[in-house]
Coordinates of C-alpha atoms and ligand atoms in Angstrom, one line a residue:
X133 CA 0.0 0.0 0.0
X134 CA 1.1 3.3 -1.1
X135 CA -0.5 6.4 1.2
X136 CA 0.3 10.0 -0.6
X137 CA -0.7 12.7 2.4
X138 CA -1.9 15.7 0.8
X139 CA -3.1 18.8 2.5
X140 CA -6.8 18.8 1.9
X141 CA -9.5 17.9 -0.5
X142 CA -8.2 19.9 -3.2
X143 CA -5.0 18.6 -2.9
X144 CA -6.0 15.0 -2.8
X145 CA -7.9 15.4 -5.8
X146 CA -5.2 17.0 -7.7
X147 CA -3.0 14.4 -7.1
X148 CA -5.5 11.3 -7.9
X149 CA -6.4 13.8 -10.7
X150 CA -2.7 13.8 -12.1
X151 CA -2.3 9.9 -11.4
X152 CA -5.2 9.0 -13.9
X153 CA -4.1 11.1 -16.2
X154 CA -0.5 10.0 -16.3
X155 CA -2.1 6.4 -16.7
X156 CA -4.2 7.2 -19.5
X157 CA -1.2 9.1 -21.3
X158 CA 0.8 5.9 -21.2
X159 CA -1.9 3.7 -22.1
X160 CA -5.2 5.5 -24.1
X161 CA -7.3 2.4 -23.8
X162 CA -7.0 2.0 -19.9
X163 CA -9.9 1.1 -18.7
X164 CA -11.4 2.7 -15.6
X165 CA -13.6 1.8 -12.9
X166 CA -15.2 5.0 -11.9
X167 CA -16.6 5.5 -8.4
X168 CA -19.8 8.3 -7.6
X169 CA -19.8 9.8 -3.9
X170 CA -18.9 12.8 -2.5
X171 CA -15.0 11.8 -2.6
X172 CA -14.1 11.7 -6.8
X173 CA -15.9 14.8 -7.5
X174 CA -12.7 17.3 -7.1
X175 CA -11.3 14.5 -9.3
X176 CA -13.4 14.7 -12.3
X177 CA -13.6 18.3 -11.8
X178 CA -9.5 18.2 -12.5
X179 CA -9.8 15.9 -15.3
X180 CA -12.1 18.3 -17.2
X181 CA -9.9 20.8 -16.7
X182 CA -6.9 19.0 -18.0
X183 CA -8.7 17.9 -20.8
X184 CA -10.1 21.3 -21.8
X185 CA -6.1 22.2 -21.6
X186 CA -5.4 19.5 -24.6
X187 CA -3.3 17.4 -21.4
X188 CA -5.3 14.2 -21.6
X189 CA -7.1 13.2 -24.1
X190 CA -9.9 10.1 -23.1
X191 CA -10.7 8.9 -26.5
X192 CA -9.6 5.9 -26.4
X193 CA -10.4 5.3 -22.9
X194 CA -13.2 2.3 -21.7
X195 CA -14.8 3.2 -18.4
X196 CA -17.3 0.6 -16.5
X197 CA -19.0 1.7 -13.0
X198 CA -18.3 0.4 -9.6
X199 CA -22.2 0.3 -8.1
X200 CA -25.4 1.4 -9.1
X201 CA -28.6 1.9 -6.9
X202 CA -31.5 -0.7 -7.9
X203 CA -34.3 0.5 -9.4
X204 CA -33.2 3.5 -10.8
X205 CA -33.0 4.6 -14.9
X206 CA -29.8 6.1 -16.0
X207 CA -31.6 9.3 -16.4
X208 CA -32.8 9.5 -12.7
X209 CA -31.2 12.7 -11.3
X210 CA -30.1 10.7 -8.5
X211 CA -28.6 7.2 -10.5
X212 CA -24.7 7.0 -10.5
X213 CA -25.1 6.7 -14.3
X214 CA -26.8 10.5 -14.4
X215 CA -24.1 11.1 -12.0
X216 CA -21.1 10.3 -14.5
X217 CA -23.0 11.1 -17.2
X218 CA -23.1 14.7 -15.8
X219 CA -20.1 15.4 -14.0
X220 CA -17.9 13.6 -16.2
X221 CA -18.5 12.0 -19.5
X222 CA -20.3 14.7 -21.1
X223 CA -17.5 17.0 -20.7
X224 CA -14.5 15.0 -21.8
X225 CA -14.1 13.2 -25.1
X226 CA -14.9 9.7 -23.8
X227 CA -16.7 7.5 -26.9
X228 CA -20.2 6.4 -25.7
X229 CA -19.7 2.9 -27.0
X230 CA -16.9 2.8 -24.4
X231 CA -19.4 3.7 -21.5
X232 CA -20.2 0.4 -19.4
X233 CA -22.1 1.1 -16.7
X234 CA -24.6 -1.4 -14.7
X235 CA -28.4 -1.1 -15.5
X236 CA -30.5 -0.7 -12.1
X237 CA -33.6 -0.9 -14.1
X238 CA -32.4 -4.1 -15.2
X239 CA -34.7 -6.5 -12.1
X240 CA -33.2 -9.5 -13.6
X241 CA -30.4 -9.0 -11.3
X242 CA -28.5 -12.0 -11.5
X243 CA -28.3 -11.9 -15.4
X244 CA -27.6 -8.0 -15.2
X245 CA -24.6 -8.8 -12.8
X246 CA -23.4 -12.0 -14.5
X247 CA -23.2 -9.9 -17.8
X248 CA -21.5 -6.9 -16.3
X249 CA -18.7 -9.6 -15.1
X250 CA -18.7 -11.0 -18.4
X251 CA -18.2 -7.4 -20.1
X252 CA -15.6 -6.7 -17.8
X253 CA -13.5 -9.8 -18.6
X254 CA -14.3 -9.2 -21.9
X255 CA -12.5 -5.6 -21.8
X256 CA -8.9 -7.8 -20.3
X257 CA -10.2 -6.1 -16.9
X258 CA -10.3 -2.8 -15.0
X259 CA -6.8 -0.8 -15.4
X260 CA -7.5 1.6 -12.1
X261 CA -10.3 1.3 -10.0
X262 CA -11.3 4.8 -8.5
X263 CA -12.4 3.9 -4.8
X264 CA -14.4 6.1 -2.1
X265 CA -14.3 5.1 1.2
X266 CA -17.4 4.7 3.2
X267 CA -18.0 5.3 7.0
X268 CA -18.7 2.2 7.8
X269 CA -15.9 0.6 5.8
X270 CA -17.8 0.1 2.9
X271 CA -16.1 -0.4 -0.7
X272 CA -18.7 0.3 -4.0
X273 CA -21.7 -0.7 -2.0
X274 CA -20.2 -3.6 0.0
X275 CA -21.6 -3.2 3.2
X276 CA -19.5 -4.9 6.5
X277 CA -21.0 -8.5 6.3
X278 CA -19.7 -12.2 7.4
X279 CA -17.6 -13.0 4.7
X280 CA -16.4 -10.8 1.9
X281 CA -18.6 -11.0 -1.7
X282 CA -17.4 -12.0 -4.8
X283 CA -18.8 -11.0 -8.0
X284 CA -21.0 -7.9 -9.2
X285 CA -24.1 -8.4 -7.0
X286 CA -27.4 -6.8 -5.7
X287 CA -27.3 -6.2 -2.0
X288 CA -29.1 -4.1 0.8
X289 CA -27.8 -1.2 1.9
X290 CA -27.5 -0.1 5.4
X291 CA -29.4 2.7 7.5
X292 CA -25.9 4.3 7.9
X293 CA -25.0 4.1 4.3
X294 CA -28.3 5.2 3.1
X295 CA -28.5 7.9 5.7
X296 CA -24.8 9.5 4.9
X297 CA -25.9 9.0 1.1
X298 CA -29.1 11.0 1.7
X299 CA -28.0 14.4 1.2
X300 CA -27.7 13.8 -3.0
X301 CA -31.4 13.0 -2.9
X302 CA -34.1 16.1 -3.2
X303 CA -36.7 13.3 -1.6
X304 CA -35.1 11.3 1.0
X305 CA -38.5 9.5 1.1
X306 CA -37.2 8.1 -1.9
X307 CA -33.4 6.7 -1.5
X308 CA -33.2 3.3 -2.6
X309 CA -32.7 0.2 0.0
X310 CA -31.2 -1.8 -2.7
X311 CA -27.8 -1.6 -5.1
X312 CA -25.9 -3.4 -7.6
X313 CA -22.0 -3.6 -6.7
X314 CA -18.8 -5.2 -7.9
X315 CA -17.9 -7.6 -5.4
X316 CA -15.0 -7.2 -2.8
X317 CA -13.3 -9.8 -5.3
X318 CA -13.6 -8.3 -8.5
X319 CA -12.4 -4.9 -6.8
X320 CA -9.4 -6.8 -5.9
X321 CA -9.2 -8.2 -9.4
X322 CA -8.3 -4.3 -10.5
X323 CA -4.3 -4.3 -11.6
X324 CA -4.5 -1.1 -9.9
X325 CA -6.3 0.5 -7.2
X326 CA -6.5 4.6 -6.4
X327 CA -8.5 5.6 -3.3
X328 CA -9.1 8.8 -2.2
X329 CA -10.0 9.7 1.5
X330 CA -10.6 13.5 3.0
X331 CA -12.0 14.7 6.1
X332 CA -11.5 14.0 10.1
X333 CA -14.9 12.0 9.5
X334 CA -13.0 9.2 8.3
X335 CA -10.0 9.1 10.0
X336 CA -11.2 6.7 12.3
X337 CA -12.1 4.1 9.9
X338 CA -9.4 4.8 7.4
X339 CA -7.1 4.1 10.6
X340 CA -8.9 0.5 11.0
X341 CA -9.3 -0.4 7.6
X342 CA -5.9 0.5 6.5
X343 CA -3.9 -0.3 10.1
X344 CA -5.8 -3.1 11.6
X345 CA -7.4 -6.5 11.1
X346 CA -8.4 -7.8 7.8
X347 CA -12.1 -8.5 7.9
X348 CA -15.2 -8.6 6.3
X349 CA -16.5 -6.0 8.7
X350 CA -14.8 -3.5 7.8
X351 CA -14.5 -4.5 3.6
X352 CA -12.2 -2.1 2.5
X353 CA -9.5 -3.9 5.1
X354 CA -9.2 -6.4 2.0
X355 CA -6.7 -3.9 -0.1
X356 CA -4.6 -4.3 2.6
X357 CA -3.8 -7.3 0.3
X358 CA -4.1 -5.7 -2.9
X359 CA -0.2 -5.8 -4.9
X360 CA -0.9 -2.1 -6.2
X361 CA -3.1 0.1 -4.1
X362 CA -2.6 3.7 -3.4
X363 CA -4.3 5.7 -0.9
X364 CA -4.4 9.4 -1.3
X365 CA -5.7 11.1 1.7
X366 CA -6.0 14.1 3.5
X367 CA -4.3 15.1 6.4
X368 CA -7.5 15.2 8.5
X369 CA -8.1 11.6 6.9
X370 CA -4.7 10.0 8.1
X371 CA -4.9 11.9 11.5
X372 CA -5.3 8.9 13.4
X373 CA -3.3 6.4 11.7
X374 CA 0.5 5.4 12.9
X375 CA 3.3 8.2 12.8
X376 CA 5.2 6.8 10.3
X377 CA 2.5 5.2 8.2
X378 CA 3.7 8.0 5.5
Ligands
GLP132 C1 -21.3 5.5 -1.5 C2 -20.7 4.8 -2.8 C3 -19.3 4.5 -2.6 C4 -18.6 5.6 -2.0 C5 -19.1 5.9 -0.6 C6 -18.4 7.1 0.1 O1 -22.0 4.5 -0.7 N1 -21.4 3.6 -3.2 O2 -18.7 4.0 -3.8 O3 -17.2 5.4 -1.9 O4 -20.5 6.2 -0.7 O5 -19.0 8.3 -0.3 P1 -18.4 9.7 -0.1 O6 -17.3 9.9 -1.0 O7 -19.6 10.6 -0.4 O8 -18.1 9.8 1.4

């Protein structure tokens, strides 16, 4: 594991920012796993930017998404797909056709997951996969369970995830209970892994996912394992872990 500190949430995204691009300038067809949340927005806000600056150029780039809520259309105002669609796609030069993103309409769920999987694979695999880091330890929409998950599946979301995801919904009456997520497993199948982490919010957690245990109750412990992971945090974020972890 590779922690960059940075100063704040500018910072961070900056430099997760700079690392995509620099992977997508050495190889154009990189395909990324793109994560929604609060965290990756200064991210995509910096890609833009670099792109409208003729620095990066996405073109070439395949992009797939890391969760999806259940139920909702990709042109639901509150749907991850609206949510990429918006805040990133539209603004770069991405091709359409390279846009893979997981249908929450779709109620078959175990064919929709089985063929997101399969689409995946098909692509050689993820290249990066962009990572937030939820309160409860949560990874995509992996919630702290028994044992970690596998594949792309549908799961229910927890009261804490749902409540510290309610503040991107207009009607809160109306946040979904249910999501479609890569598995723990196919996260970890990623060659590489870039999370980003701000705030004194998650300093506690970051500390135990990062500096404790490995277990599937706190599912983002399992990148402890991962061969290629960074971690770019803020300082607020790393407050609590070990002096020299840096
Ligand atoms: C959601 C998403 C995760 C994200 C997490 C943290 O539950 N499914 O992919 O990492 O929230 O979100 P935030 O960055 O807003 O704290």
């Amino acid at each position: 594991m590779k922690i960059i500190k940075t100063r704040d949430y500018e910072h961070m995204s900056r430099q997760a920012a700079n690392i995509i691009a620099a992977l997508v300038t050495l190889q154009p067809d990189s395909v990324l796993g793109l994560a929604t949340g609060s965290s990756p927005l200064g991210i995509y806000k910096h890609l833009i930017g670099l792109y409208e600056h003729g620095d990066v150029s996405f073109d070439r780039v395949r992009a797939v998404t890391l969760d999806e809520y259940a139920g909702l259309s990709s042109t639901h105002p509150d749907s991850f797909a609206y949510y990429l669609n918006s805040r990133f796609f539209s603004r770069v030069n991405i091709a359409a056709e390279n846009i893979y993103l997981l249908n929450g309409e779709n109620a078959a769920h175990q064919e929709e997951c089985a063929a997101f999987d399969k689409r995946i694979q098909g692509l050689g695999g993820v290249d990066l996969q962009l990572l937030g880091l939820g309160g409860n330890g949560h990874i995509g929409f992996n919630e702290p369970k028994p044992s970690f998950s596998k594949g792309t599946h549908r799961t229910s979301l927890t009261e804490e995830t749902i409540e510290a995801n309610s503040h991107f919904f207009e009607d809160k009456r109306k946040i979904p209970t249910h999501a479609y997520t890569m598995g723990v497993s196919g996260i970890m199948q990623a060659k590489r892994l870039l999370m980003v982490v701000s705030g004194e919010q998650k300093a506690e957690i970051l500390n135990k996912a990062f500096f404790g245990p490995i277990t599937p109750e706190i599912p983002a412990s399992a990148l402890q394992f991962h061969s290629d992971f960074t971690l770019v945090a803020d300082e607020a974020a790393l407050s609590l872990c070990p002096p020299d972890c840096v």
